[in-house]
Coordinates of C-alpha atoms and ligand atoms in Angstrom, one line a residue:
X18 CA 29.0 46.3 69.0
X19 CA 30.4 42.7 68.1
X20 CA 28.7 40.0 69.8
X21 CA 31.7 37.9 71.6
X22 CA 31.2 34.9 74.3
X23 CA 33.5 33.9 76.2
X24 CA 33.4 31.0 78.7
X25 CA 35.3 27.7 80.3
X26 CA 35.3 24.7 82.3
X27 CA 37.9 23.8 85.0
X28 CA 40.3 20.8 84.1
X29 CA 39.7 18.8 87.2
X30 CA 38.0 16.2 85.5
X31 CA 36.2 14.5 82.4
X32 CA 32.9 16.7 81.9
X33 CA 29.8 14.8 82.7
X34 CA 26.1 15.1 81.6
X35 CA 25.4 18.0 84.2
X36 CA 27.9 20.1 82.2
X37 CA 26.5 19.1 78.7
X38 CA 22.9 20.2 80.0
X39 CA 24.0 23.0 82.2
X40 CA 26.6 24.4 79.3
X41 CA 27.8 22.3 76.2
X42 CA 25.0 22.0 74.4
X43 CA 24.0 25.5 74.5
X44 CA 27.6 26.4 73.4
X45 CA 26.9 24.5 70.6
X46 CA 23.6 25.9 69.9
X47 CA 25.0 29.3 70.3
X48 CA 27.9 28.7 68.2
X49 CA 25.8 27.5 65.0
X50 CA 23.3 30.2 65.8
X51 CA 25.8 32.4 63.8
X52 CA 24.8 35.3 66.0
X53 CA 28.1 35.6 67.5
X54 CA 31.4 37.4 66.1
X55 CA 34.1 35.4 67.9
X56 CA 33.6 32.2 70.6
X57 CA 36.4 31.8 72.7
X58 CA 36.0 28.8 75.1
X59 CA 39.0 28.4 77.3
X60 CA 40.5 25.8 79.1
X61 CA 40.9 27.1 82.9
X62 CA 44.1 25.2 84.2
X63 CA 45.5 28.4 86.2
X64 CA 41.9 28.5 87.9
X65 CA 42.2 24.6 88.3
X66 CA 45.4 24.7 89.6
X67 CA 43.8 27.6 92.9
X68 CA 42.8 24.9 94.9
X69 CA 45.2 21.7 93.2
X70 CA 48.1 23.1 93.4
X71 CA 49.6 19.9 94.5
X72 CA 48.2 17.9 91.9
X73 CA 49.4 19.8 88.9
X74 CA 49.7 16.4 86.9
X75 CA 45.8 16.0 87.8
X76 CA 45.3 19.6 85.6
X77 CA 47.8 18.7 83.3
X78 CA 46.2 15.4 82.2
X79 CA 42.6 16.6 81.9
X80 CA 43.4 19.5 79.5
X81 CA 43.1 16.7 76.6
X82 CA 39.9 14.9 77.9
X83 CA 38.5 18.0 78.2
X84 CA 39.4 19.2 74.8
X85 CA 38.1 15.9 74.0
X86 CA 34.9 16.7 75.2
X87 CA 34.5 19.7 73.9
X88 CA 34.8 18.7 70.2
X89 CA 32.9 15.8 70.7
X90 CA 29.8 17.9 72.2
X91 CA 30.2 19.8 68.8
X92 CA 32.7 22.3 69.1
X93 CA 34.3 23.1 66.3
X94 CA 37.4 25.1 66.1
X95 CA 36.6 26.8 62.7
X96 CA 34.0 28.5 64.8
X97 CA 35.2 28.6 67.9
X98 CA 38.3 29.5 69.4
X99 CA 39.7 26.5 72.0
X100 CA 42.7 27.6 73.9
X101 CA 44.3 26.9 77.8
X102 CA 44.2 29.9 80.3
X103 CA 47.6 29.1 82.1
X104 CA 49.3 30.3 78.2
X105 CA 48.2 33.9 78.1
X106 CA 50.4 35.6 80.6
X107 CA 47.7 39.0 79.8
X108 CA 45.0 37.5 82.1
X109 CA 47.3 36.5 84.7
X110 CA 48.0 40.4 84.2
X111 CA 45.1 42.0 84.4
X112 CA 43.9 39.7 87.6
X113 CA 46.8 42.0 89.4
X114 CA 45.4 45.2 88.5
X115 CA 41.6 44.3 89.2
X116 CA 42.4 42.9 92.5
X117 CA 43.0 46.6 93.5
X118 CA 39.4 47.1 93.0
X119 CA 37.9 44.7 94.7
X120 CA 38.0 43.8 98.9
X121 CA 38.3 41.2 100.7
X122 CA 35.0 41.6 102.3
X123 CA 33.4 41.7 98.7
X124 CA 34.8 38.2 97.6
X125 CA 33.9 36.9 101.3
X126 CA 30.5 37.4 100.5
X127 CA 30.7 35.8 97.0
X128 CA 28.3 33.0 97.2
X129 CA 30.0 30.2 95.7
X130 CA 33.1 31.2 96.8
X131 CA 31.9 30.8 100.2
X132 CA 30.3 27.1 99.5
X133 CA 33.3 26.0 97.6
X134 CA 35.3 27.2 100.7
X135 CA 33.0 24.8 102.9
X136 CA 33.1 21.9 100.6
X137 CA 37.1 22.1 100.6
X138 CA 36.9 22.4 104.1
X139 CA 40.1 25.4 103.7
X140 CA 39.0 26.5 107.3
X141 CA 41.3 29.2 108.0
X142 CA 43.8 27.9 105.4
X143 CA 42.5 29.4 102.2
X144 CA 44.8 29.4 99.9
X145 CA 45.2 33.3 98.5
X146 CA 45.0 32.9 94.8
X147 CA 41.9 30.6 95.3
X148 CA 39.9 33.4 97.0
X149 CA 40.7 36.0 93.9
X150 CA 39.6 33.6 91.6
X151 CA 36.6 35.7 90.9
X152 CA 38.9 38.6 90.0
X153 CA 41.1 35.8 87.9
X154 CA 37.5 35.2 86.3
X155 CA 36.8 39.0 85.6
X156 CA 40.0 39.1 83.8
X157 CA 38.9 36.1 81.7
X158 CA 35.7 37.2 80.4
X159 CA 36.6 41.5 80.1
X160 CA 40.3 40.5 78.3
X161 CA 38.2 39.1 74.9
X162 CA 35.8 41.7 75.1
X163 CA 33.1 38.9 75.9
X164 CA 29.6 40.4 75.6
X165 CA 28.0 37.1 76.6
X166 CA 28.9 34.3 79.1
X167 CA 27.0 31.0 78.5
X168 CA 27.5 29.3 81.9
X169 CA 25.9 27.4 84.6
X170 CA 23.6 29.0 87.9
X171 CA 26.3 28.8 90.1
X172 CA 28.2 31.0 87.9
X173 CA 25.9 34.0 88.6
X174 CA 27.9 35.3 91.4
X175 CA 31.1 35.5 89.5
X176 CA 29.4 37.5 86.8
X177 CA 28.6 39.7 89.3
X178 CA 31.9 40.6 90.2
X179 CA 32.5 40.7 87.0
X180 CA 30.1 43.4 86.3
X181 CA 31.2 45.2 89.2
X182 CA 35.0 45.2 88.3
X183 CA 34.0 46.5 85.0
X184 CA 32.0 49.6 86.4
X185 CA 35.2 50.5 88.6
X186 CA 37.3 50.6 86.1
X187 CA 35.7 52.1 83.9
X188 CA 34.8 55.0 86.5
X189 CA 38.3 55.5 87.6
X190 CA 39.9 55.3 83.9
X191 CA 37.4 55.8 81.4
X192 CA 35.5 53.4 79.1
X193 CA 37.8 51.0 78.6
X194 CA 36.1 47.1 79.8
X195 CA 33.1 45.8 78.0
X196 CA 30.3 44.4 80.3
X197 CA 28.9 40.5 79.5
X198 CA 25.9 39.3 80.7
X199 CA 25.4 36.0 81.8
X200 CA 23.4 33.5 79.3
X201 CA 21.7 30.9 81.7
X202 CA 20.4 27.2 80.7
X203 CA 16.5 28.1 79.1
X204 CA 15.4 24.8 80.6
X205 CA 14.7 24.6 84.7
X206 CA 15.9 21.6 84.9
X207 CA 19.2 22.1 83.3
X208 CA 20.0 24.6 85.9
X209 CA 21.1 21.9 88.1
X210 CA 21.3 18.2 87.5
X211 CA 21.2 16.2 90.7
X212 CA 23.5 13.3 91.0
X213 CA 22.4 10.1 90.1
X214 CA 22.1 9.8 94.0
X215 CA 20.1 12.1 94.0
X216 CA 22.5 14.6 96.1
X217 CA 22.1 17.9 94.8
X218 CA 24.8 18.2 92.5
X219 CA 27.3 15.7 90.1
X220 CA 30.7 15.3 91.7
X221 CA 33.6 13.1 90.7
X222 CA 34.1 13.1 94.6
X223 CA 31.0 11.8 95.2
X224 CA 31.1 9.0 92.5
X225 CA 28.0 10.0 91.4
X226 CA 28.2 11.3 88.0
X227 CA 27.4 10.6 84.2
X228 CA 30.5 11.0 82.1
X229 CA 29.4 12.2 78.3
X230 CA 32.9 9.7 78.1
X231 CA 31.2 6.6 79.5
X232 CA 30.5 3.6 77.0
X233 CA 27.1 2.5 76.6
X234 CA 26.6 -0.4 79.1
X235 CA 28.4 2.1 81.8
X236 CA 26.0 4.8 81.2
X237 CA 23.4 1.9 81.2
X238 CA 24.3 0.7 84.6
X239 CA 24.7 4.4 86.2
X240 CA 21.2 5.0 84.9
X241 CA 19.6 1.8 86.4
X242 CA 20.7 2.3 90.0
X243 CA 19.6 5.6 90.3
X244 CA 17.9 6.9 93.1
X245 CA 14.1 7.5 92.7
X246 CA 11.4 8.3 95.1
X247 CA 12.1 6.5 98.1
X248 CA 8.6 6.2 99.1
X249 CA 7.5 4.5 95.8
X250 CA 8.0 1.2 96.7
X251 CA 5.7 -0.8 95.5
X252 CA 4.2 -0.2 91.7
X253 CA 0.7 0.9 92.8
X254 CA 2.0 3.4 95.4
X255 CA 2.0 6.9 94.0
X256 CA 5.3 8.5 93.1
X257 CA 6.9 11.7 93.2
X258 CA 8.3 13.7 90.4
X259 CA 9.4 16.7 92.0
X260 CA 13.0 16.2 93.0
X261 CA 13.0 12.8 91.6
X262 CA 16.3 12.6 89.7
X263 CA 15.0 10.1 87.2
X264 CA 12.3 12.8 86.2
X265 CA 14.9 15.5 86.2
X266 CA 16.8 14.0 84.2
X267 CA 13.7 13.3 82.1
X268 CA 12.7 17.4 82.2
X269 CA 16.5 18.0 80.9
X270 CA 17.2 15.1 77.8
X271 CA 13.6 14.6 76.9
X272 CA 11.9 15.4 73.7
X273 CA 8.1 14.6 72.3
X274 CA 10.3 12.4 69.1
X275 CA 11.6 10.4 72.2
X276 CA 8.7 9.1 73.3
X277 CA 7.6 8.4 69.9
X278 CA 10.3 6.6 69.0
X279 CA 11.2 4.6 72.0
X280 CA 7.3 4.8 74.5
X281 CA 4.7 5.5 72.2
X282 CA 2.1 4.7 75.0
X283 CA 2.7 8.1 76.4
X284 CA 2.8 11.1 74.8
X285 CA 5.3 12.9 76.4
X286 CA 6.5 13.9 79.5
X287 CA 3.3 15.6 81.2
X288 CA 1.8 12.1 80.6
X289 CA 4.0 9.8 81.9
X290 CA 4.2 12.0 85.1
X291 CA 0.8 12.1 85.6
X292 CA 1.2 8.3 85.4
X293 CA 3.6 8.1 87.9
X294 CA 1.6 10.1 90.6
X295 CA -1.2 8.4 90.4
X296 CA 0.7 4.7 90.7
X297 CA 0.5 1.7 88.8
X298 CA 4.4 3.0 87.2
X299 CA 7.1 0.7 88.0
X300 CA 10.9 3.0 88.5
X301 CA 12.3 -0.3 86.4
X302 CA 10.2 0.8 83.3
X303 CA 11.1 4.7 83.5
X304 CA 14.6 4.0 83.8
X305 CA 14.6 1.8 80.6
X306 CA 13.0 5.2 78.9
X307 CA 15.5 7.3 80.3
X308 CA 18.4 4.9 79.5
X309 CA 17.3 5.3 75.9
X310 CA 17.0 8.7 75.9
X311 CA 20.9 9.3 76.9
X312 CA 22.1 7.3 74.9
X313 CA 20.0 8.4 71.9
X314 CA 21.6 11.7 72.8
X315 CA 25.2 10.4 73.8
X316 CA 25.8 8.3 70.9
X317 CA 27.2 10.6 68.5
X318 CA 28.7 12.6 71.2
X319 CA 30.5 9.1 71.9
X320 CA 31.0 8.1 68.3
X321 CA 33.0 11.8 67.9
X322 CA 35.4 11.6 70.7
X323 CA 36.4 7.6 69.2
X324 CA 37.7 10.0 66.3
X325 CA 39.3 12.7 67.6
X326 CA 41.3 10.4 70.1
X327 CA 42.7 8.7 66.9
X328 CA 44.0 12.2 66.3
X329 CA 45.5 13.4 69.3
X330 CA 47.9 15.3 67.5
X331 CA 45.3 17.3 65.3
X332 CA 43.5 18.6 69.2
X333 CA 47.1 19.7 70.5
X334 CA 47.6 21.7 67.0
X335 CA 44.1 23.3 67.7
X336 CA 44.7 24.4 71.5
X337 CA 48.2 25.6 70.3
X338 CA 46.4 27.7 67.5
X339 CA 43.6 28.9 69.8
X340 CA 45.9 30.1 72.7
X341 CA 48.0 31.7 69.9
X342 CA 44.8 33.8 68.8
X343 CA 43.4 34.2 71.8
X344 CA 46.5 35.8 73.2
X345 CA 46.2 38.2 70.4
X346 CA 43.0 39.6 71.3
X347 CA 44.1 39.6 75.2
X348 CA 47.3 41.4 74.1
X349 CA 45.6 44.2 72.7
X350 CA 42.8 44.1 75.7
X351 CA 46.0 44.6 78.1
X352 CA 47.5 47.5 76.0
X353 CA 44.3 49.1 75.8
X354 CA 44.2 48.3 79.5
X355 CA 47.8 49.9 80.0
X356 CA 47.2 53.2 78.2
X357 CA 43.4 53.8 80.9
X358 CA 45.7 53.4 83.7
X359 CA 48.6 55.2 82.5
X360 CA 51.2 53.0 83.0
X361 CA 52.1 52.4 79.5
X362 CA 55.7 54.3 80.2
X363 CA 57.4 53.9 77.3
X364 CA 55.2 54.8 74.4
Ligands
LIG422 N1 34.6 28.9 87.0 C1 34.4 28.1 85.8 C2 34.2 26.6 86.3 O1 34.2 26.4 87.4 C3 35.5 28.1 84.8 C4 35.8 29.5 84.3 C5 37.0 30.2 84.5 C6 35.0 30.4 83.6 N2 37.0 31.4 84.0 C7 35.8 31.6 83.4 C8 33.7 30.3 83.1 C9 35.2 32.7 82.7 C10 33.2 31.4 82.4 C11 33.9 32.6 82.2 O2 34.1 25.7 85.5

């Protein structure tokens, strides 16, 4: 069987570190792996657009930083098909047709659909095409015949569904869906970067994020008034790793090289924790490290985007060529789709 990923980021925003951990970089990885046939990684403005549907200028505007930061994580369209939900009619299609398969009680009990329902505070005003956006993301992944979905934890639920949508259809009209698995982040800490408040997860709301966008002395600032162990407050005093966002952060950038290159005292990570626990480590100096690290990794990420925003031109051309082969593939996913249920009248 051919070995397809598909996957995609909202537009509601630049993409920050927490994405580039939790996602990017493994797209990358994956896509130079050269173990998969086709990469499609889409741009999901229609699932954006569920709960902003006010703010379609919002969506609108982000679809280039976000293309933007995809090609400057490493993306690279030879390899990897780019390409904006909202323009393939197909999966706005085939989300009508699974939603007959699926209740209302069975998205209810979604798990991130019912957090993301609390943290918009929709009380009893959810808007309907934001609670099928599970069966929106079902028709995403099963309309390129994805085999493989490289995306974050909170994802899992939606893959679920997925899986599940696949089964019933395939019950009631015959083989006809392929069914992905999910590819998680290999690193623990990846799963989940805290903010650099230390709340449990980046948000543009909360102001508390990383942008893979933001220059140097930005990043530099962000990094330096971090949150740390509260309790370690004066260098002697032991300190705590474990939910310690400057040590998560730490678990997710860095490498042995790193601390050759910029601590050579310690030998990496184990030993600088060890350090830190038993006191005598000042927060001032671990934030220095980890300031070094990110940018040691953001640089070229940095570097790349400068380009490609001298060429704004060149990344419209390549969404407009993506979504033009990716609607290909979803075309034929949709006939396919069309002759298991039978209503494909006039052939
Ligand atoms: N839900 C994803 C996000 O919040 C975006 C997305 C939409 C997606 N459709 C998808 C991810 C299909 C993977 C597969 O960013």
């Amino acid at each position: 069987m051919k070995q397809v990923i598909l996957t995609g980021d909202r537009p509601t925003g630049r993409l920050h570190v927490g994405h580039y951990v939790g996602s990017l970089k493994r797209r990358v990885q994956l896509q130079n792996s050269g173990k998969f046939d086709q990469i499609f990684i889409m741009i999901a403005d229609a699932q954006a657009l569920t709960d902003n549907a006010h703010q379609p200028q919002k969506v609108r505007e982000n679809i280039i930083q976000v293309a933007l930061d995809y090609l400057s994580c490493g993306l690279d369209p030879e390899k990897s098909t780019i390409f904006i939900q909202s323009m393939i009619p197909e999966l706005t299609e085939l989300t009508f047709y699974y939603m007959n398969l699926v209740t209302v009680a069975r998205v209810g009990r979604n798990p991130t659909v019912k957090s993301e329902i609390k943290m918009r505070d929709f009380k009893t005003s959810i808007p309907l095409g934001f609670f099928a956006y599970p069966v929106s993301q079902a028709a995403d992944i099963t309309a390129f015949r994805a085999t493989a979905v490289p995306v974050g934890e909170d994802q899992m639920p939606m893959l679920e569904q997925c899986r599940e949508i696949v089964h019933s259809f395939n019950s009631i009209y015959g083989e006809t869906l392929v069914e992905p698995q999910i590819i998680l982040p290999d690193n623990k800490a990846c799963l989940r970067l805290p903010g650099t408040d230390g709340k449990a997860k980046m948000s543009k709301s909360l102001g508390n994020c990383i942008y893979l966008s933001d220059d140097e002395e930005t990043v530099r600032k962000k990094v330096m008034s971090m949150f740390t162990d509260p309790n370690h407050v004066r260098v002697e005093d032991p300190g705590r790793v474990e939910g310690n966002p400057v040590f998560v952060y730490l678990d997710a950038f860095s490498r042995p090289d790193h601390f050759e290159r910029f601590w050579p005292e310690y030998k990496n990570l184990d030993e600088l924790k060890a350090h830190y626990q038993r006191g005598g480590l000042g927060d001032v100096k671990i934030k220095k490290f980890l300031n070094q690290v990110l940018q040691d990794e953001l640089a070229p990420i940095r570097e790349r985007r400068k380009q490609w925003e001298a060429h704004l031109p060149e990344v419209y051309e390549i969404l407009k060529k993506g979504t033009e082969k990716a609607r290909t593939v979803a075309a034929q996913t949709m006939h396919d789709v069309r002759a298991a249920m039978k209503i494909n009248y006039f052939e």
